[in-house]
């Protein structure tokens, strides 16, 4: 099977949309990602998957900390900004939590210290030990078959 067929098949799994953020030498860096999951409750661990060609890879290795910002359905423009699909912002609205930049008004921001990293294929999996969480009300931005969407609860039949 070719890479496009594999990518299209994986796109059938609906996900939320996140922006991974970190800070290196007083400069904030971010990238849009949907490869994120919780790993463990005790200890509290999450994982993100970063392409080995992405600039963010070296930034996370340098900072040893990162945040996963789960975007609200009103933040598609922020996702597109960090995916290099559109440059709407001169300056993205950030707050700081535990010394790590987080996106203002994200549904959830999870600040982590890198616990370990594994190179797997053409990506690196970062396991993050959760240090802090900030939550807001709202609904998630979703991604399915290469398109953004909004969450809608299924009707129970």
mmCIF file of C-alpha atoms in Angstrom:
data_model
loop_
_atom_site.group_PDB
_atom_site.id
_atom_site.type_symbol
_atom_site.label_atom_id
_atom_site.label_comp_id
_atom_site.label_asym_id
_atom_site.label_seq_id
_atom_site.Cartn_x
_atom_site.Cartn_y
_atom_site.Cartn_z
ATOM 1 C CA UNK A 1 0.000 0.000 0.000
ATOM 2 C CA UNK A 2 1.245 3.478 -0.710
ATOM 3 C CA UNK A 3 1.701 6.249 1.857
ATOM 4 C CA UNK A 4 -1.306 8.256 0.591
ATOM 5 C CA UNK A 5 -3.660 5.269 1.025
ATOM 6 C CA UNK A 6 -2.339 4.714 4.549
ATOM 7 C CA UNK A 7 -2.723 8.415 5.411
ATOM 8 C CA UNK A 8 -6.286 8.487 4.041
ATOM 9 C CA UNK A 9 -7.197 5.395 6.057
ATOM 10 C CA UNK A 10 -5.785 6.925 9.261
ATOM 11 C CA UNK A 11 -7.738 10.115 8.497
ATOM 12 C CA UNK A 12 -10.943 8.131 9.060
ATOM 13 C CA UNK A 13 -10.220 8.233 12.785
ATOM 14 C CA UNK A 14 -11.817 11.462 14.028
ATOM 15 C CA UNK A 15 -9.606 13.332 16.489
ATOM 16 C CA UNK A 16 -9.410 16.510 18.435
ATOM 17 C CA UNK A 17 -6.901 19.163 17.420
ATOM 18 C CA UNK A 18 -3.983 20.243 19.593
ATOM 19 C CA UNK A 19 -1.151 22.708 19.381
ATOM 20 C CA UNK A 20 2.064 21.602 21.071
ATOM 21 C CA UNK A 21 3.954 24.557 22.570
ATOM 22 C CA UNK A 22 7.326 25.051 24.207
ATOM 23 C CA UNK A 23 9.817 27.813 24.881
ATOM 24 C CA UNK A 24 13.510 27.886 23.987
ATOM 25 C CA UNK A 25 15.751 30.879 24.707
ATOM 26 C CA UNK A 26 12.724 33.055 25.543
ATOM 27 C CA UNK A 27 11.084 32.306 22.177
ATOM 28 C CA UNK A 28 7.751 30.467 21.943
ATOM 29 C CA UNK A 29 7.374 27.642 19.427
ATOM 30 C CA UNK A 30 4.256 25.730 18.432
ATOM 31 C CA UNK A 31 2.954 23.123 16.027
ATOM 32 C CA UNK A 32 -0.460 21.680 15.268
ATOM 33 C CA UNK A 33 -0.819 17.975 16.033
ATOM 34 C CA UNK A 34 -3.538 15.408 16.468
ATOM 35 C CA UNK A 35 -1.290 12.531 17.565
ATOM 36 C CA UNK A 36 -1.849 12.876 21.320
ATOM 37 C CA UNK A 37 -3.166 10.542 24.005
ATOM 38 C CA UNK A 38 -3.208 9.900 27.704
ATOM 39 C CA UNK A 39 -0.988 7.020 28.805
ATOM 40 C CA UNK A 40 -1.271 6.567 32.572
ATOM 41 C CA UNK A 41 -3.201 7.894 35.555
ATOM 42 C CA UNK A 42 -0.526 6.959 38.120
ATOM 43 C CA UNK A 43 1.815 8.497 37.369
ATOM 44 C CA UNK A 44 -0.001 11.012 35.165
ATOM 45 C CA UNK A 45 1.575 10.598 31.707
ATOM 46 C CA UNK A 46 0.627 11.610 28.167
ATOM 47 C CA UNK A 47 2.290 11.112 24.793
ATOM 48 C CA UNK A 48 2.668 13.177 21.638
ATOM 49 C CA UNK A 49 4.071 12.020 18.318
ATOM 50 C CA UNK A 50 6.351 14.437 16.440
ATOM 51 C CA UNK A 51 7.651 13.944 12.895
ATOM 52 C CA UNK A 52 11.435 13.566 12.961
ATOM 53 C CA UNK A 53 11.722 16.318 10.322
ATOM 54 C CA UNK A 54 9.708 18.838 12.374
ATOM 55 C CA UNK A 55 11.486 21.821 13.944
ATOM 56 C CA UNK A 56 9.513 21.144 17.126
ATOM 57 C CA UNK A 57 11.479 17.949 17.714
ATOM 58 C CA UNK A 58 14.727 19.751 18.577
ATOM 59 C CA UNK A 59 12.827 22.452 20.515
ATOM 60 C CA UNK A 60 11.299 19.869 22.856
ATOM 61 C CA UNK A 61 14.647 18.139 23.313
ATOM 62 C CA UNK A 62 16.187 21.532 24.208
ATOM 63 C CA UNK A 63 13.478 22.760 26.585
ATOM 64 C CA UNK A 64 12.626 19.368 28.128
ATOM 65 C CA UNK A 65 9.102 20.750 28.708
ATOM 66 C CA UNK A 66 6.043 21.209 26.528
ATOM 67 C CA UNK A 67 2.325 21.871 26.669
ATOM 68 C CA UNK A 68 -0.476 20.166 24.786
ATOM 69 C CA UNK A 69 -3.264 22.666 24.090
ATOM 70 C CA UNK A 70 -6.590 21.054 23.129
ATOM 71 C CA UNK A 71 -8.256 23.622 20.886
ATOM 72 C CA UNK A 72 -11.844 24.818 21.161
ATOM 73 C CA UNK A 73 -14.088 24.841 18.094
ATOM 74 C CA UNK A 74 -13.580 28.613 17.899
ATOM 75 C CA UNK A 75 -9.799 28.213 17.413
ATOM 76 C CA UNK A 76 -9.466 26.751 13.913
ATOM 77 C CA UNK A 77 -7.484 29.821 12.868
ATOM 78 C CA UNK A 78 -4.908 29.078 15.591
ATOM 79 C CA UNK A 79 -4.580 25.483 14.379
ATOM 80 C CA UNK A 80 -4.111 26.672 10.796
ATOM 81 C CA UNK A 81 -1.527 29.229 11.922
ATOM 82 C CA UNK A 82 0.647 26.565 13.562
ATOM 83 C CA UNK A 83 0.097 24.115 10.670
ATOM 84 C CA UNK A 84 1.451 26.799 8.294
ATOM 85 C CA UNK A 85 -1.883 26.832 6.446
ATOM 86 C CA UNK A 86 -2.695 30.472 7.259
ATOM 87 C CA UNK A 87 -0.895 33.285 9.076
ATOM 88 C CA UNK A 88 -3.619 35.280 10.756
ATOM 89 C CA UNK A 89 -1.686 36.271 13.844
ATOM 90 C CA UNK A 90 1.167 38.679 14.320
ATOM 91 C CA UNK A 91 1.250 37.370 17.870
ATOM 92 C CA UNK A 92 -0.743 34.378 19.138
ATOM 93 C CA UNK A 93 -2.412 34.963 22.526
ATOM 94 C CA UNK A 94 -0.397 32.999 25.120
ATOM 95 C CA UNK A 95 -0.421 32.660 28.879
ATOM 96 C CA UNK A 96 2.324 30.987 30.920
ATOM 97 C CA UNK A 97 1.721 27.949 33.136
ATOM 98 C CA UNK A 98 4.629 26.416 35.058
ATOM 99 C CA UNK A 99 7.033 28.318 32.804
ATOM 100 C CA UNK A 100 5.557 26.931 29.574
ATOM 101 C CA UNK A 101 3.503 28.962 27.063
ATOM 102 C CA UNK A 102 -0.121 27.829 26.736
ATOM 103 C CA UNK A 103 -2.728 29.066 24.279
ATOM 104 C CA UNK A 104 -5.304 31.385 25.797
ATOM 105 C CA UNK A 105 -8.848 29.986 25.822
ATOM 106 C CA UNK A 106 -7.821 26.455 24.773
ATOM 107 C CA UNK A 107 -10.239 23.852 26.155
ATOM 108 C CA UNK A 108 -7.418 22.224 28.075
ATOM 109 C CA UNK A 109 -3.709 22.924 28.386
ATOM 110 C CA UNK A 110 -1.551 20.144 29.802
ATOM 111 C CA UNK A 111 1.985 21.149 30.829
ATOM 112 C CA UNK A 112 4.526 18.338 30.897
ATOM 113 C CA UNK A 113 8.142 17.600 31.625
ATOM 114 C CA UNK A 114 9.700 15.158 29.160
ATOM 115 C CA UNK A 115 9.858 11.787 30.910
ATOM 116 C CA UNK A 116 11.374 9.897 27.965
ATOM 117 C CA UNK A 117 11.419 9.799 24.174
ATOM 118 C CA UNK A 118 11.306 6.931 21.684
ATOM 119 C CA UNK A 119 12.184 7.161 18.014
ATOM 120 C CA UNK A 120 9.690 4.950 16.189
ATOM 121 C CA UNK A 121 9.750 4.907 12.389
ATOM 122 C CA UNK A 122 9.740 8.467 11.077
ATOM 123 C CA UNK A 123 8.369 9.953 14.334
ATOM 124 C CA UNK A 124 9.493 10.420 17.930
ATOM 125 C CA UNK A 125 7.098 9.683 20.765
ATOM 126 C CA UNK A 126 7.540 11.988 23.738
ATOM 127 C CA UNK A 127 6.167 10.725 27.036
ATOM 128 C CA UNK A 128 5.305 13.711 29.194
ATOM 129 C CA UNK A 129 4.942 13.709 32.970
ATOM 130 C CA UNK A 130 2.000 16.018 33.674
ATOM 131 C CA UNK A 131 2.898 18.968 35.916
ATOM 132 C CA UNK A 132 -0.178 21.174 35.544
ATOM 133 C CA UNK A 133 -3.555 21.372 33.799
ATOM 134 C CA UNK A 134 -5.686 24.395 32.939
ATOM 135 C CA UNK A 135 -9.268 23.931 31.666
ATOM 136 C CA UNK A 136 -11.944 26.144 30.103
ATOM 137 C CA UNK A 137 -15.549 25.556 29.053
ATOM 138 C CA UNK A 138 -16.457 25.001 25.426
ATOM 139 C CA UNK A 139 -16.533 22.381 22.692
ATOM 140 C CA UNK A 140 -13.579 20.793 20.886
ATOM 141 C CA UNK A 141 -12.306 21.479 17.401
ATOM 142 C CA UNK A 142 -12.283 18.174 15.502
ATOM 143 C CA UNK A 143 -10.423 16.796 12.501
ATOM 144 C CA UNK A 144 -11.743 14.073 10.178
ATOM 145 C CA UNK A 145 -10.651 13.074 6.655
ATOM 146 C CA UNK A 146 -8.480 16.167 6.350
ATOM 147 C CA UNK A 147 -11.212 18.604 7.362
ATOM 148 C CA UNK A 148 -11.942 20.605 10.493
ATOM 149 C CA UNK A 149 -15.284 20.146 12.191
ATOM 150 C CA UNK A 150 -17.268 20.600 15.380
ATOM 151 C CA UNK A 151 -18.292 18.017 17.928
ATOM 152 C CA UNK A 152 -21.916 16.941 17.930
ATOM 153 C CA UNK A 153 -23.178 14.407 20.482
ATOM 154 C CA UNK A 154 -24.687 11.268 18.991
ATOM 155 C CA UNK A 155 -28.329 10.641 19.717
ATOM 156 C CA UNK A 156 -28.919 7.597 21.881
ATOM 157 C CA UNK A 157 -31.343 5.228 20.168
#
